[in-house]
Coordinates of N, CA and C in Angstrom, one line a residue:
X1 N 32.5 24.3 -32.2 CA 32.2 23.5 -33.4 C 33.3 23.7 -34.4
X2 N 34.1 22.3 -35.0 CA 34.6 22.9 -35.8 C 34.2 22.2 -37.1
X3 N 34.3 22.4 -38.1 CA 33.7 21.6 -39.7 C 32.6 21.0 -39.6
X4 N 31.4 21.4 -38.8 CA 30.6 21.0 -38.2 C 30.4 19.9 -37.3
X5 N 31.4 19.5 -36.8 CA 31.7 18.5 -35.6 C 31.6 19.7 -34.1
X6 N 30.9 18.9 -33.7 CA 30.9 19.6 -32.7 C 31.3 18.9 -31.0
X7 N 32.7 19.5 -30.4 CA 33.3 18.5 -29.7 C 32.8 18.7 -28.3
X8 N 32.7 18.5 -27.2 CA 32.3 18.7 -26.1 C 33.5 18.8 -24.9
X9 N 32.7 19.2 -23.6 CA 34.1 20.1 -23.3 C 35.5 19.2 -23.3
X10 N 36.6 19.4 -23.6 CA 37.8 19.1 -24.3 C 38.4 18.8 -22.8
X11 N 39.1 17.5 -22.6 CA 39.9 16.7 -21.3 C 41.3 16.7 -21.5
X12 N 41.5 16.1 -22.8 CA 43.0 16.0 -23.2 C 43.1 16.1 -24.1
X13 N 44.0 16.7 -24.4 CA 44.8 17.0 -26.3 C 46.0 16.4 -26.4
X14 N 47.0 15.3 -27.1 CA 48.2 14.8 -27.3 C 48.7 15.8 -29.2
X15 N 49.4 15.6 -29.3 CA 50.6 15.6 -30.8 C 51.1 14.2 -30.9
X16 N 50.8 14.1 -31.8 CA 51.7 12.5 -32.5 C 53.6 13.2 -32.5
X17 N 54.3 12.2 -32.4 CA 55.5 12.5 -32.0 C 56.2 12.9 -33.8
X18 N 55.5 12.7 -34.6 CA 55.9 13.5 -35.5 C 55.1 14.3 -36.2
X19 N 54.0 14.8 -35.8 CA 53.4 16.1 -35.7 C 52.4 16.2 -36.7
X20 N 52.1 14.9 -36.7 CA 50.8 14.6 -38.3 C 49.5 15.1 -37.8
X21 N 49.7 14.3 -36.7 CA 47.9 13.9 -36.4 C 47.9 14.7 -34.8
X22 N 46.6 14.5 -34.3 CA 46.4 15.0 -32.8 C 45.1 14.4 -32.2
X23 N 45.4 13.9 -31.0 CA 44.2 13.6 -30.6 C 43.5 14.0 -29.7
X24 N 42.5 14.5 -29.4 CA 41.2 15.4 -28.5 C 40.2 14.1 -28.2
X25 N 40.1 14.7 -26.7 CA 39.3 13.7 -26.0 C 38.3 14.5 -25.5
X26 N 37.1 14.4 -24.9 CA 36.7 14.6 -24.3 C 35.9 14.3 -23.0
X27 N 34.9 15.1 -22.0 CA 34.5 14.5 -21.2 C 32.8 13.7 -21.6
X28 N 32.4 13.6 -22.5 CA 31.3 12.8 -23.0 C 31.5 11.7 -23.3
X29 N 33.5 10.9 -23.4 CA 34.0 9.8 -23.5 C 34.1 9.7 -25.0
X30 N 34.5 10.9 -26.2 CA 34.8 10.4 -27.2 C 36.2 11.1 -27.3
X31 N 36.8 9.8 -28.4 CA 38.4 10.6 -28.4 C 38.0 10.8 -30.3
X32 N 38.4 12.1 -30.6 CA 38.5 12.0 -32.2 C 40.0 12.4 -32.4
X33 N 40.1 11.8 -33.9 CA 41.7 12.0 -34.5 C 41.7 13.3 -35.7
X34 N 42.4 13.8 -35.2 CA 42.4 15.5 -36.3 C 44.0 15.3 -37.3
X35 N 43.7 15.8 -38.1 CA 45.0 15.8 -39.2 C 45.4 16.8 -38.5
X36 N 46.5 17.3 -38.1 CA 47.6 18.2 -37.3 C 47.9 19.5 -38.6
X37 N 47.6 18.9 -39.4 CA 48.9 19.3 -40.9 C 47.4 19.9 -42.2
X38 N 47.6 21.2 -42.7 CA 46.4 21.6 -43.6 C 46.0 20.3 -44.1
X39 N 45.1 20.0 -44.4 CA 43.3 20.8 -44.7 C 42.9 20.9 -43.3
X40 N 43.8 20.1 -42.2 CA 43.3 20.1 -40.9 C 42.1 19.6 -40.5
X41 N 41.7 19.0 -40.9 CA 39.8 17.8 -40.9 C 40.6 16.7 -39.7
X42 N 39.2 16.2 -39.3 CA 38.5 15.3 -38.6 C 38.9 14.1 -39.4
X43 N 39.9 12.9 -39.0 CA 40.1 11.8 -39.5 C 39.0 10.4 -39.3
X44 N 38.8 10.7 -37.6 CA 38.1 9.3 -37.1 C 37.5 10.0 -36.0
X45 N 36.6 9.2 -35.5 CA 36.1 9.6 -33.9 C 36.0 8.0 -33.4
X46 N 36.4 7.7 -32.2 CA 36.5 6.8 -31.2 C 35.8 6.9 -30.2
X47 N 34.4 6.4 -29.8 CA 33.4 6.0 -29.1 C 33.3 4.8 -28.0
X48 N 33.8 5.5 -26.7 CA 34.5 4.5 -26.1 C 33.7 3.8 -24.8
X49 N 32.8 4.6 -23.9 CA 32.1 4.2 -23.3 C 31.1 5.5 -23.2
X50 N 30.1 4.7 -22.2 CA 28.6 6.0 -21.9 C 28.6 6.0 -20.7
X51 N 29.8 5.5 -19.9 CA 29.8 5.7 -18.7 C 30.9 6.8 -18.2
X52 N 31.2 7.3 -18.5 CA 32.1 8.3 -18.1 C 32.8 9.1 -19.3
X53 N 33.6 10.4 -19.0 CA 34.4 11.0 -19.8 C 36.0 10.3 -19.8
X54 N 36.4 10.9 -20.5 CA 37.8 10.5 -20.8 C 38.6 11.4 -19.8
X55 N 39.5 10.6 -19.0 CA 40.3 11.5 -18.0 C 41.8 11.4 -18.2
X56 N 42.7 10.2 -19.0 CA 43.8 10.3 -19.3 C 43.7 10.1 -20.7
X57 N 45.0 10.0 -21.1 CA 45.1 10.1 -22.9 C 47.0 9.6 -22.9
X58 N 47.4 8.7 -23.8 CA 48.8 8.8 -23.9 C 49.1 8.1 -25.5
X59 N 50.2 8.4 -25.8 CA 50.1 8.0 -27.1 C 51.1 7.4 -27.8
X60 N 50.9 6.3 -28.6 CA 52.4 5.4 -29.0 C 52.6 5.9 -30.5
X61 N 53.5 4.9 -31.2 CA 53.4 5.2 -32.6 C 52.3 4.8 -33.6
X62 N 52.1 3.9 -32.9 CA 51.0 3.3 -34.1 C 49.7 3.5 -33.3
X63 N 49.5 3.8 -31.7 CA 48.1 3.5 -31.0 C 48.1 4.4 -30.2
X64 N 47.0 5.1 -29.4 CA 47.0 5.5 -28.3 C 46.0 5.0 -27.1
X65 N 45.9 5.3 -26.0 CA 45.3 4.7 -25.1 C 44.5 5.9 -24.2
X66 N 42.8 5.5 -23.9 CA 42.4 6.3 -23.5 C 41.9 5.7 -22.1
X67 N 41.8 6.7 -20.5 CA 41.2 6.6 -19.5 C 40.3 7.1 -18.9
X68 N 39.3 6.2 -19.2 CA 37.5 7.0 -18.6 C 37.4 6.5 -16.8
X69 N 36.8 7.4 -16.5 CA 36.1 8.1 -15.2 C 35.7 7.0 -14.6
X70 N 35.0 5.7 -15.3 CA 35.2 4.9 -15.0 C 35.7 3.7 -14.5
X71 N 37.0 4.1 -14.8 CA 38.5 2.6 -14.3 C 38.6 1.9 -15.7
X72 N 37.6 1.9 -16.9 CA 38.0 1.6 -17.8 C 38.8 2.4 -18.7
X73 N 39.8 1.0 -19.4 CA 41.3 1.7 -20.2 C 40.9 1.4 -21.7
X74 N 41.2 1.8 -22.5 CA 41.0 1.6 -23.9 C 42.2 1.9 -24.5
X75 N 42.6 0.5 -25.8 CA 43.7 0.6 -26.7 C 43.1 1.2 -28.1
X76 N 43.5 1.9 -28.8 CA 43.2 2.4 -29.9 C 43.9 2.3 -31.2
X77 N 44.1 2.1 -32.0 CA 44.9 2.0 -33.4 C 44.8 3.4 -34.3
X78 N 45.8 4.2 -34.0 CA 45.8 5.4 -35.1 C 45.5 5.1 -36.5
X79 N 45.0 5.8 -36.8 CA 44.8 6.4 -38.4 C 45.4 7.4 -39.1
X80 N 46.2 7.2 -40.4 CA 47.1 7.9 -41.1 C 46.3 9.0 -41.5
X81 N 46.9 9.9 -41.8 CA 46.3 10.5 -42.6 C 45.5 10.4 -44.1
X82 N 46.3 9.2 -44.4 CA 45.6 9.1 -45.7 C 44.5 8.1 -45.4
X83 N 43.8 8.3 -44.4 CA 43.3 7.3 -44.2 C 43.5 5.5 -43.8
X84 N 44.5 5.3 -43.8 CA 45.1 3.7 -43.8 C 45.1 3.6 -41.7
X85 N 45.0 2.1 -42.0 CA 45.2 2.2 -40.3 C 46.7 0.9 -40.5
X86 N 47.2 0.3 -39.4 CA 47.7 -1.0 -39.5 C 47.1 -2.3 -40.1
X87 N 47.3 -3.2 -40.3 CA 46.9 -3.7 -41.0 C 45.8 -5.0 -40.2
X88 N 47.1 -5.0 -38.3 CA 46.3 -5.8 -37.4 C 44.8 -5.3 -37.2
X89 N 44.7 -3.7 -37.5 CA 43.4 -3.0 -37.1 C 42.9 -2.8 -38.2
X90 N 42.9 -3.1 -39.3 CA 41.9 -2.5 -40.2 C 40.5 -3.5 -40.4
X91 N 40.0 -4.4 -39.8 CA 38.9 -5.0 -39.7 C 38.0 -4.2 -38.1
X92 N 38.8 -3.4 -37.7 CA 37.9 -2.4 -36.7 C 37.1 -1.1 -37.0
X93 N 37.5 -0.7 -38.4 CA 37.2 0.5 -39.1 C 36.0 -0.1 -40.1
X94 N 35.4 1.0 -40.0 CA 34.3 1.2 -41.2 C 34.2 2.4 -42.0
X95 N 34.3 2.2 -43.6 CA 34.7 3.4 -44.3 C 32.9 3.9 -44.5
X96 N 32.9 5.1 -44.8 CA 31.7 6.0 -45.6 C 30.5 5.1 -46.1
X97 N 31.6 4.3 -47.1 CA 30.7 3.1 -48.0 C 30.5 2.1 -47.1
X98 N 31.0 1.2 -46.0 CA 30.4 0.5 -45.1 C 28.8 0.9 -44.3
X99 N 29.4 2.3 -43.7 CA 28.5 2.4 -43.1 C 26.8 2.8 -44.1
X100 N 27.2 3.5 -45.1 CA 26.3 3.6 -46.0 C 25.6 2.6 -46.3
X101 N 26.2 1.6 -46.9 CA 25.6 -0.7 -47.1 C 25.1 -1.0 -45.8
X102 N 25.8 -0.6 -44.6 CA 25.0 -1.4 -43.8 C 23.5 -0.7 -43.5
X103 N 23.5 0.8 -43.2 CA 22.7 1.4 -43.6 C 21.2 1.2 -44.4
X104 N 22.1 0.7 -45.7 CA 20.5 0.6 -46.5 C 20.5 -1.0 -45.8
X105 N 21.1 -2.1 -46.2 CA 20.6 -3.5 -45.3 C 19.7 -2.8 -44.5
X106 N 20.2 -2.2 -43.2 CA 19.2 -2.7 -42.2 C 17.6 -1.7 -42.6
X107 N 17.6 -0.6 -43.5 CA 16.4 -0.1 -44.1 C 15.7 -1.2 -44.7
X108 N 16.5 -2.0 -45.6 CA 16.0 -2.9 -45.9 C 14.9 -4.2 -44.9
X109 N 15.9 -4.3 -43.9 CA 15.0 -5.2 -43.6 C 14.3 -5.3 -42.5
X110 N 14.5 -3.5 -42.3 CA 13.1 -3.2 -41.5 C 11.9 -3.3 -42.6
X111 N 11.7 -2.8 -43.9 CA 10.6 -2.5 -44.6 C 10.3 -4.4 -44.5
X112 N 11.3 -5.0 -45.0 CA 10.8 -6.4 -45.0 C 10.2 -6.9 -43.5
X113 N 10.7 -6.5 -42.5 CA 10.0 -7.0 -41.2 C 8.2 -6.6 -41.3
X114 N 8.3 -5.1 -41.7 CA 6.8 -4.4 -41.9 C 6.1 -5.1 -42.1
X115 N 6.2 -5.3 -43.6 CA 5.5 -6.1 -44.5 C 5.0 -7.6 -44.2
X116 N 6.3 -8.2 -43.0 CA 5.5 -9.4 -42.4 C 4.6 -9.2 -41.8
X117 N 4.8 -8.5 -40.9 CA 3.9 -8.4 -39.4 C 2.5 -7.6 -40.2
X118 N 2.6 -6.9 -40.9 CA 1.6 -6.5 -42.0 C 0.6 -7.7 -42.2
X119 N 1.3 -8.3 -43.4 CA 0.8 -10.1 -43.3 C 0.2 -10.5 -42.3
X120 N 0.7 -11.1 -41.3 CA 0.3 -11.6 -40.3 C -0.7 -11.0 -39.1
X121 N -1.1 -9.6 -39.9 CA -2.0 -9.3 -39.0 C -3.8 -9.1 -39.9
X122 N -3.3 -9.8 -40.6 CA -4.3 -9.8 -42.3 C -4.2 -11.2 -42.4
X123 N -3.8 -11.9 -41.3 CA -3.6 -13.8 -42.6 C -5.0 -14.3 -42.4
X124 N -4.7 -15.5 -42.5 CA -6.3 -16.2 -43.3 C -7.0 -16.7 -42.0
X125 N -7.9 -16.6 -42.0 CA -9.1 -17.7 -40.6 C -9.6 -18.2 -41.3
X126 N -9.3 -19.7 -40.9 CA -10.3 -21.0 -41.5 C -11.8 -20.4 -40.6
X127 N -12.9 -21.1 -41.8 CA -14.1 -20.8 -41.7 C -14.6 -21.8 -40.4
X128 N -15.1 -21.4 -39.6 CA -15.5 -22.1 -38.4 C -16.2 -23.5 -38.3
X129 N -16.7 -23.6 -39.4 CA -17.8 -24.4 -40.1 C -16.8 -25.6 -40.6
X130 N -15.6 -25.3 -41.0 CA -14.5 -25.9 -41.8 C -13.9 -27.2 -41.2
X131 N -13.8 -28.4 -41.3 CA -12.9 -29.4 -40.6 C -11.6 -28.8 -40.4
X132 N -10.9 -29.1 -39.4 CA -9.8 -28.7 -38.9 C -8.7 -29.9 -39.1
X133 N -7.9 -29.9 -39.3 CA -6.9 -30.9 -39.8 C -6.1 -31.1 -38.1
X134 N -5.7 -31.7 -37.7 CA -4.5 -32.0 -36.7 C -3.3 -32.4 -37.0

């Protein structure tokens, strides 16, 4: 465990070719991005399949590419350290505050789903007695 992440058993480890970042894969199929350089934290984690571990790893300037147990290959887009990605990838990322908004939405509209099926398990019965419209 490290900063309370906790990694599972470790397949591949790369260095960025200018010694920022690093990437750790493992065999439960997640690749995370670690800052190389102090404060040394957890950047991103990449969730790539549930079918297998990660068995290769190789790494460009801007991306790296991961190989699960499966035959499936995955392209990835690094992340800076200051957080920034490319600009072709940054509609793939979700910040803190994303995921926090989407978060409350979907609390949201579970309570609102409730509240229907609530309704509709309470709605009105016409009186039997009653003309019925068609």
């Amino acid at each position: 465990m490290y900063g309370g992440f906790t990694v599972g058993r470790l397949s591949k480890l790369r260095v960025s070719n200018d010694g920022s970042v690093l990437v750790s894969t493992s065999a439960d199929g997640v690749a995370m991005l670690w800052q190389a350089t102090a404060p040394f934290q957890l950047l991103c984690t990449y969730v790539g399949t549930d079918d297998g571990g990660i068995s290769s790893l190789a790494m460009g300037q801007s991306i790296f590419a991961t190989g699960y147990d499966d035959g499936m290959i995955k392209v990835w887009p690094l992340m800076a350290t200051n957080g920034a990605v490319p600009n072709d990838y940054a509609d793939l990322f979700l910040t803190q505050e994303d995921v926090a908004r989407v978060a409350e939405e979907n609390e949201a509209k579970e309570k609102h789903l409730a509240k229907t099926q609530q309704r509709k398990k309470s709605g009105f019965l016409p009186n039997a007695k009653a003309p019925q419209l068609l």
